[in-house]
Amino acid sequence: MTGKSRTTRIADRYRYWHRDPNSDSSWPALSITAINPISLSMLIGLTGTPGTGKTSVSRLLEKRRGWKVVYLNDLIKEEHLYSEVDEERDAVIADMEMIKERLAGILEEEKNRNAEKEKRDAKKEESITIIESHLAHYITDIVIVLRAYPPELKKRLEKRGYSEEKINENAEAEAIDLILAEAFEWCKKVFEVNTTGRPAEETAEDVEKIIDYLLSGEEDELSEYNPGSLNWIDSVP
């Protein structure tokens, strides 16, 4: 194969599983995203390569804080928000315009529900919505990227019963920082959390800390989560 670097080939294959290659890639993040640091309402993307712990962390935050979580991959499958089925790869190609439209409706419902609760309780409600998916960084302005050392990621995916092809593809995507790089391209604020060798409870505490500091406007306290400290490019042959 000529004309493309190994990194480019990995990225092309990985994106094909999840994105429509014929769609316009210039659309912005949802305009409903709250960036005001003093606001009690915020839309956060929790993204990362499959196996980095997004779902486990999201479930803990739902239980611990009562935050609204949209499990985007499930929503895409349940409501057929895709343009094509790739039977060979057992995957779908997500229709991002359909997804944006559906999420806007969900967020509007959540906004109205919170407004009613504030009116009833006569106090301002903390309204956090988390979009949980390896696609979340295409949708939100603020994103937290979960990371995992590729050899450990492989073990996690093996336990899930992934095929060898999918395991290697995801490990390679993680090694080249694919999702992190895309998050920089699409998002205004990007944070990185290393999940390697850590239980989901610890990772959830980190994510919770990031969101709390964003809500309080004390973003300068989050330097430990600035991206760029992880270099795993040599971890996958």
mmCIF file of C-alpha atoms in Angstrom:
data_model
loop_
_atom_site.group_PDB
_atom_site.id
_atom_site.type_symbol
_atom_site.label_atom_id
_atom_site.label_comp_id
_atom_site.label_asym_id
_atom_site.label_seq_id
_atom_site.Cartn_x
_atom_site.Cartn_y
_atom_site.Cartn_z
ATOM 1 C CA MET A 1 0.000 0.000 0.000
ATOM 2 C CA THR A 2 1.511 3.329 -1.081
ATOM 3 C CA GLY A 3 0.682 7.009 -0.788
ATOM 4 C CA LYS A 4 -0.425 6.968 2.854
ATOM 5 C CA SER A 5 1.463 6.696 6.101
ATOM 6 C CA ARG A 6 0.670 3.957 8.611
ATOM 7 C CA THR A 7 -0.899 6.566 10.900
ATOM 8 C CA THR A 8 -3.169 7.850 8.139
ATOM 9 C CA ARG A 9 -4.286 4.326 7.211
ATOM 10 C CA ILE A 10 -5.190 3.560 10.833
ATOM 11 C CA ALA A 11 -7.142 6.797 11.123
ATOM 12 C CA ASP A 12 -8.992 6.164 7.860
ATOM 13 C CA ARG A 13 -10.037 2.653 8.908
ATOM 14 C CA TYR A 14 -11.079 3.755 12.370
ATOM 15 C CA ARG A 15 -13.190 6.664 11.165
ATOM 16 C CA TYR A 16 -14.900 4.514 8.539
ATOM 17 C CA TRP A 17 -16.500 2.435 11.238
ATOM 18 C CA HIS A 18 -18.131 5.445 12.813
ATOM 19 C CA ARG A 19 -18.498 8.331 10.367
ATOM 20 C CA ASP A 20 -20.083 8.928 6.988
ATOM 21 C CA PRO A 21 -17.135 9.633 4.656
ATOM 22 C CA ASN A 22 -19.423 11.584 2.301
ATOM 23 C CA SER A 23 -20.824 13.950 4.936
ATOM 24 C CA ASP A 24 -19.859 17.590 5.394
ATOM 25 C CA SER A 25 -17.271 17.643 8.182
ATOM 26 C CA SER A 26 -17.481 21.396 8.746
ATOM 27 C CA TRP A 27 -20.532 21.515 11.030
ATOM 28 C CA PRO A 28 -19.943 23.055 14.474
ATOM 29 C CA ALA A 29 -20.591 21.627 17.908
ATOM 30 C CA LEU A 30 -24.104 21.939 19.296
ATOM 31 C CA SER A 31 -24.909 25.612 19.856
ATOM 32 C CA ILE A 32 -26.732 24.630 23.033
ATOM 33 C CA THR A 33 -23.393 23.901 24.746
ATOM 34 C CA ALA A 34 -22.782 26.158 27.763
ATOM 35 C CA ILE A 35 -19.344 27.749 27.924
ATOM 36 C CA ASN A 36 -20.097 30.404 30.582
ATOM 37 C CA PRO A 37 -17.848 29.278 33.489
ATOM 38 C CA ILE A 38 -20.256 30.553 36.154
ATOM 39 C CA SER A 39 -23.267 28.791 34.637
ATOM 40 C CA LEU A 40 -24.853 25.835 36.411
ATOM 41 C CA SER A 41 -25.708 24.288 33.030
ATOM 42 C CA MET A 42 -23.123 22.526 30.918
ATOM 43 C CA LEU A 43 -22.846 19.972 28.139
ATOM 44 C CA ILE A 44 -19.777 17.745 28.456
ATOM 45 C CA GLY A 45 -18.442 15.139 26.061
ATOM 46 C CA LEU A 46 -16.871 12.023 27.582
ATOM 47 C CA THR A 47 -14.928 10.383 24.792
ATOM 48 C CA GLY A 48 -12.113 7.925 24.259
ATOM 49 C CA THR A 49 -11.200 4.751 22.439
ATOM 50 C CA PRO A 50 -13.532 1.805 23.191
ATOM 51 C CA GLY A 51 -12.346 0.124 26.389
ATOM 52 C CA THR A 52 -11.098 3.239 28.182
ATOM 53 C CA GLY A 53 -13.969 3.169 30.688
ATOM 54 C CA LYS A 54 -16.485 5.728 29.440
ATOM 55 C CA THR A 55 -19.617 3.749 30.260
ATOM 56 C CA SER A 56 -18.488 2.623 33.722
ATOM 57 C CA VAL A 57 -17.506 6.165 34.674
ATOM 58 C CA SER A 58 -20.746 7.612 33.325
ATOM 59 C CA ARG A 59 -22.864 5.175 35.331
ATOM 60 C CA LEU A 60 -20.995 6.126 38.504
ATOM 61 C CA LEU A 61 -21.552 9.836 37.849
ATOM 62 C CA GLU A 62 -25.238 9.254 37.167
ATOM 63 C CA LYS A 63 -25.581 7.531 40.519
ATOM 64 C CA ARG A 64 -23.284 9.834 42.486
ATOM 65 C CA ARG A 65 -24.371 13.215 41.142
ATOM 66 C CA GLY A 66 -27.613 12.575 39.329
ATOM 67 C CA TRP A 67 -26.204 14.054 36.139
ATOM 68 C CA LYS A 68 -27.976 13.328 32.879
ATOM 69 C CA VAL A 69 -26.014 10.941 30.648
ATOM 70 C CA VAL A 70 -26.819 10.293 27.001
ATOM 71 C CA TYR A 71 -25.328 6.958 25.948
ATOM 72 C CA LEU A 72 -24.918 7.980 22.356
ATOM 73 C CA ASN A 73 -23.902 4.642 20.838
ATOM 74 C CA ASP A 74 -27.031 3.010 22.266
ATOM 75 C CA LEU A 75 -29.164 5.909 21.029
ATOM 76 C CA ILE A 76 -27.733 5.594 17.518
ATOM 77 C CA LYS A 77 -28.605 1.894 17.346
ATOM 78 C CA GLU A 78 -31.999 2.120 19.054
ATOM 79 C CA GLU A 79 -33.258 5.051 16.962
ATOM 80 C CA HIS A 80 -31.448 4.111 13.732
ATOM 81 C CA LEU A 81 -29.410 7.315 13.580
ATOM 82 C CA TYR A 82 -27.073 5.933 10.951
ATOM 83 C CA SER A 83 -26.756 6.083 7.199
ATOM 84 C CA GLU A 84 -25.345 2.639 6.492
ATOM 85 C CA VAL A 85 -24.699 -0.764 8.045
ATOM 86 C CA ASP A 86 -21.293 -2.355 7.534
ATOM 87 C CA GLU A 87 -22.048 -6.048 8.049
ATOM 88 C CA GLU A 88 -18.463 -7.113 7.388
ATOM 89 C CA ARG A 89 -17.187 -4.993 10.291
ATOM 90 C CA ASP A 90 -20.346 -5.415 12.398
ATOM 91 C CA ALA A 91 -20.667 -1.636 12.638
ATOM 92 C CA VAL A 92 -22.809 1.266 11.501
ATOM 93 C CA ILE A 93 -21.859 4.575 9.915
ATOM 94 C CA ALA A 94 -23.352 7.274 12.102
ATOM 95 C CA ASP A 95 -25.418 10.050 10.511
ATOM 96 C CA MET A 96 -24.095 13.056 12.423
ATOM 97 C CA GLU A 97 -26.810 15.441 11.251
ATOM 98 C CA MET A 98 -29.544 13.101 12.522
ATOM 99 C CA ILE A 99 -27.637 12.716 15.782
ATOM 100 C CA LYS A 100 -27.296 16.473 16.264
ATOM 101 C CA GLU A 101 -30.999 16.997 15.663
ATOM 102 C CA ARG A 102 -31.993 14.246 18.103
ATOM 103 C CA LEU A 103 -29.606 15.467 20.800
ATOM 104 C CA ALA A 104 -30.897 19.013 20.474
ATOM 105 C CA GLY A 105 -34.373 17.654 21.239
ATOM 106 C CA ILE A 106 -33.143 15.683 24.251
ATOM 107 C CA LEU A 107 -31.300 18.703 25.639
ATOM 108 C CA GLU A 108 -34.328 20.935 25.168
ATOM 109 C CA GLU A 109 -36.440 18.437 27.109
ATOM 110 C CA GLU A 110 -33.836 18.408 29.881
ATOM 111 C CA LYS A 111 -33.753 22.211 29.941
ATOM 112 C CA ASN A 112 -37.537 22.394 30.297
ATOM 113 C CA ARG A 113 -37.525 19.732 33.013
ATOM 114 C CA ASN A 114 -34.917 21.644 35.008
ATOM 115 C CA ALA A 115 -36.824 24.900 34.570
ATOM 116 C CA GLU A 116 -39.937 23.288 36.008
ATOM 117 C CA LYS A 117 -37.961 21.902 38.947
ATOM 118 C CA GLU A 118 -36.358 25.281 39.644
ATOM 119 C CA LYS A 119 -39.766 26.924 39.581
ATOM 120 C CA ARG A 120 -41.174 24.309 41.945
ATOM 121 C CA ASP A 121 -38.233 24.298 44.365
ATOM 122 C CA ALA A 122 -37.439 28.019 44.065
ATOM 123 C CA LYS A 123 -33.697 27.405 43.649
ATOM 124 C CA LYS A 124 -31.193 27.218 40.826
ATOM 125 C CA GLU A 125 -30.510 23.661 39.698
ATOM 126 C CA GLU A 126 -27.142 22.281 38.596
ATOM 127 C CA SER A 127 -27.785 20.927 35.098
ATOM 128 C CA ILE A 128 -25.031 18.747 33.668
ATOM 129 C CA THR A 129 -25.527 16.618 30.578
ATOM 130 C CA ILE A 130 -22.792 14.169 29.588
ATOM 131 C CA ILE A 131 -22.595 12.759 26.069
ATOM 132 C CA GLU A 132 -20.887 9.369 26.458
ATOM 133 C CA SER A 133 -19.408 8.024 23.235
ATOM 134 C CA HIS A 134 -16.252 7.746 21.174
ATOM 135 C CA LEU A 135 -18.087 10.248 18.934
ATOM 136 C CA ALA A 136 -18.741 12.823 21.671
ATOM 137 C CA HIS A 137 -15.879 15.084 20.613
ATOM 138 C CA TYR A 138 -17.617 15.688 17.273
ATOM 139 C CA ILE A 139 -20.615 17.127 19.107
ATOM 140 C CA THR A 140 -19.598 19.104 22.197
ATOM 141 C CA ASP A 141 -17.337 22.112 22.758
ATOM 142 C CA ILE A 142 -15.996 20.758 26.057
ATOM 143 C CA VAL A 143 -14.636 17.215 26.125
ATOM 144 C CA ILE A 144 -12.880 14.888 28.541
ATOM 145 C CA VAL A 145 -10.806 12.214 26.789
ATOM 146 C CA LEU A 146 -10.263 8.960 28.686
ATOM 147 C CA ARG A 147 -6.990 7.210 27.850
ATOM 148 C CA ALA A 148 -5.522 3.740 28.451
ATOM 149 C CA TYR A 149 -2.095 2.251 27.774
ATOM 150 C CA PRO A 150 -2.599 0.241 24.544
ATOM 151 C CA PRO A 151 -1.375 -3.144 25.888
ATOM 152 C CA GLU A 152 -3.815 -2.794 28.799
ATOM 153 C CA LEU A 153 -6.527 -1.655 26.406
ATOM 154 C CA LYS A 154 -6.005 -4.847 24.413
ATOM 155 C CA LYS A 155 -6.595 -6.949 27.525
ATOM 156 C CA ARG A 156 -9.796 -5.056 28.314
ATOM 157 C CA LEU A 157 -11.119 -5.569 24.795
ATOM 158 C CA GLU A 158 -10.179 -9.253 24.830
ATOM 159 C CA LYS A 159 -12.385 -9.663 27.915
ATOM 160 C CA ARG A 160 -15.229 -8.087 25.943
ATOM 161 C CA GLY A 161 -14.827 -10.667 23.210
ATOM 162 C CA TYR A 162 -13.680 -8.270 20.507
ATOM 163 C CA SER A 163 -12.202 -9.790 17.369
ATOM 164 C CA GLU A 164 -8.439 -9.614 16.940
ATOM 165 C CA GLU A 165 -8.897 -7.121 14.106
ATOM 166 C CA LYS A 166 -10.982 -4.769 16.243
ATOM 167 C CA ILE A 167 -8.638 -5.119 19.209
ATOM 168 C CA ASN A 168 -5.605 -4.214 17.126
ATOM 169 C CA GLU A 169 -7.379 -1.361 15.379
ATOM 170 C CA ASN A 170 -8.492 0.228 18.640
ATOM 171 C CA ALA A 171 -5.087 -0.258 20.277
ATOM 172 C CA GLU A 172 -3.391 1.366 17.306
ATOM 173 C CA ALA A 173 -5.862 4.265 17.365
ATOM 174 C CA GLU A 174 -5.050 4.791 21.041
ATOM 175 C CA ALA A 175 -1.302 4.587 20.415
ATOM 176 C CA ILE A 176 -1.412 7.388 17.844
ATOM 177 C CA ASP A 177 -3.667 9.594 20.036
ATOM 178 C CA LEU A 178 -6.350 9.535 17.340
ATOM 179 C CA ILE A 179 -9.315 10.648 19.418
ATOM 180 C CA LEU A 180 -7.273 13.179 21.385
ATOM 181 C CA ALA A 181 -6.007 14.726 18.148
ATOM 182 C CA GLU A 182 -9.533 14.899 16.760
ATOM 183 C CA ALA A 183 -10.759 16.470 20.000
ATOM 184 C CA PHE A 184 -8.203 19.260 19.557
ATOM 185 C CA GLU A 185 -9.509 19.784 16.042
ATOM 186 C CA TRP A 186 -13.185 19.951 16.994
ATOM 187 C CA CYS A 187 -13.434 21.211 20.583
ATOM 188 C CA LYS A 188 -12.748 24.446 22.451
ATOM 189 C CA LYS A 189 -11.718 22.813 25.728
ATOM 190 C CA VAL A 190 -10.012 19.423 25.995
ATOM 191 C CA PHE A 191 -9.010 17.515 29.127
ATOM 192 C CA GLU A 192 -7.241 14.147 29.368
ATOM 193 C CA VAL A 193 -7.575 11.465 32.074
ATOM 194 C CA ASN A 194 -5.335 8.395 32.207
ATOM 195 C CA THR A 195 -7.337 5.316 33.260
ATOM 196 C CA THR A 196 -4.430 2.848 33.092
ATOM 197 C CA GLY A 197 -4.319 0.545 36.127
ATOM 198 C CA ARG A 198 -7.061 2.478 37.887
ATOM 199 C CA PRO A 199 -10.564 1.464 39.006
ATOM 200 C CA ALA A 200 -13.534 3.261 37.486
ATOM 201 C CA GLU A 201 -14.244 4.947 40.830
ATOM 202 C CA GLU A 202 -10.934 6.832 40.713
ATOM 203 C CA THR A 203 -11.452 7.891 37.125
ATOM 204 C CA ALA A 204 -14.970 9.078 37.951
ATOM 205 C CA GLU A 205 -13.532 11.245 40.726
ATOM 206 C CA ASP A 206 -11.197 12.886 38.216
ATOM 207 C CA VAL A 207 -14.023 13.546 35.764
ATOM 208 C CA GLU A 208 -16.179 14.901 38.578
ATOM 209 C CA LYS A 209 -13.355 17.216 39.662
ATOM 210 C CA ILE A 210 -12.926 18.583 36.147
ATOM 211 C CA ILE A 211 -16.627 19.339 35.795
ATOM 212 C CA ASP A 212 -16.881 20.923 39.249
ATOM 213 C CA TYR A 213 -13.950 23.247 38.560
ATOM 214 C CA LEU A 214 -15.425 24.188 35.192
ATOM 215 C CA LEU A 215 -18.710 25.046 36.887
ATOM 216 C CA SER A 216 -16.952 27.196 39.472
ATOM 217 C CA GLY A 217 -14.847 29.014 36.892
ATOM 218 C CA GLU A 218 -11.600 27.759 38.456
ATOM 219 C CA GLU A 219 -10.252 26.150 35.317
ATOM 220 C CA ASP A 220 -6.672 27.093 36.208
ATOM 221 C CA GLU A 221 -6.806 24.361 38.880
ATOM 222 C CA LEU A 222 -7.046 21.686 36.184
ATOM 223 C CA SER A 223 -3.507 21.819 34.788
ATOM 224 C CA GLU A 224 -2.897 18.168 35.741
ATOM 225 C CA TYR A 225 -5.479 17.195 33.123
ATOM 226 C CA ASN A 226 -3.931 19.197 30.292
ATOM 227 C CA PRO A 227 -3.406 16.915 27.276
ATOM 228 C CA GLY A 228 -0.016 15.949 25.962
ATOM 229 C CA SER A 229 1.697 14.055 28.764
ATOM 230 C CA LEU A 230 1.056 10.564 27.353
ATOM 231 C CA ASN A 231 3.214 9.150 24.566
ATOM 232 C CA TRP A 232 2.331 5.596 23.575
ATOM 233 C CA ILE A 233 3.274 5.644 19.903
ATOM 234 C CA ASP A 234 5.854 2.850 20.360
ATOM 235 C CA SER A 235 3.570 0.570 22.385
ATOM 236 C CA VAL A 236 1.980 -1.172 19.391
ATOM 237 C CA PRO A 237 4.226 -2.819 16.771
#
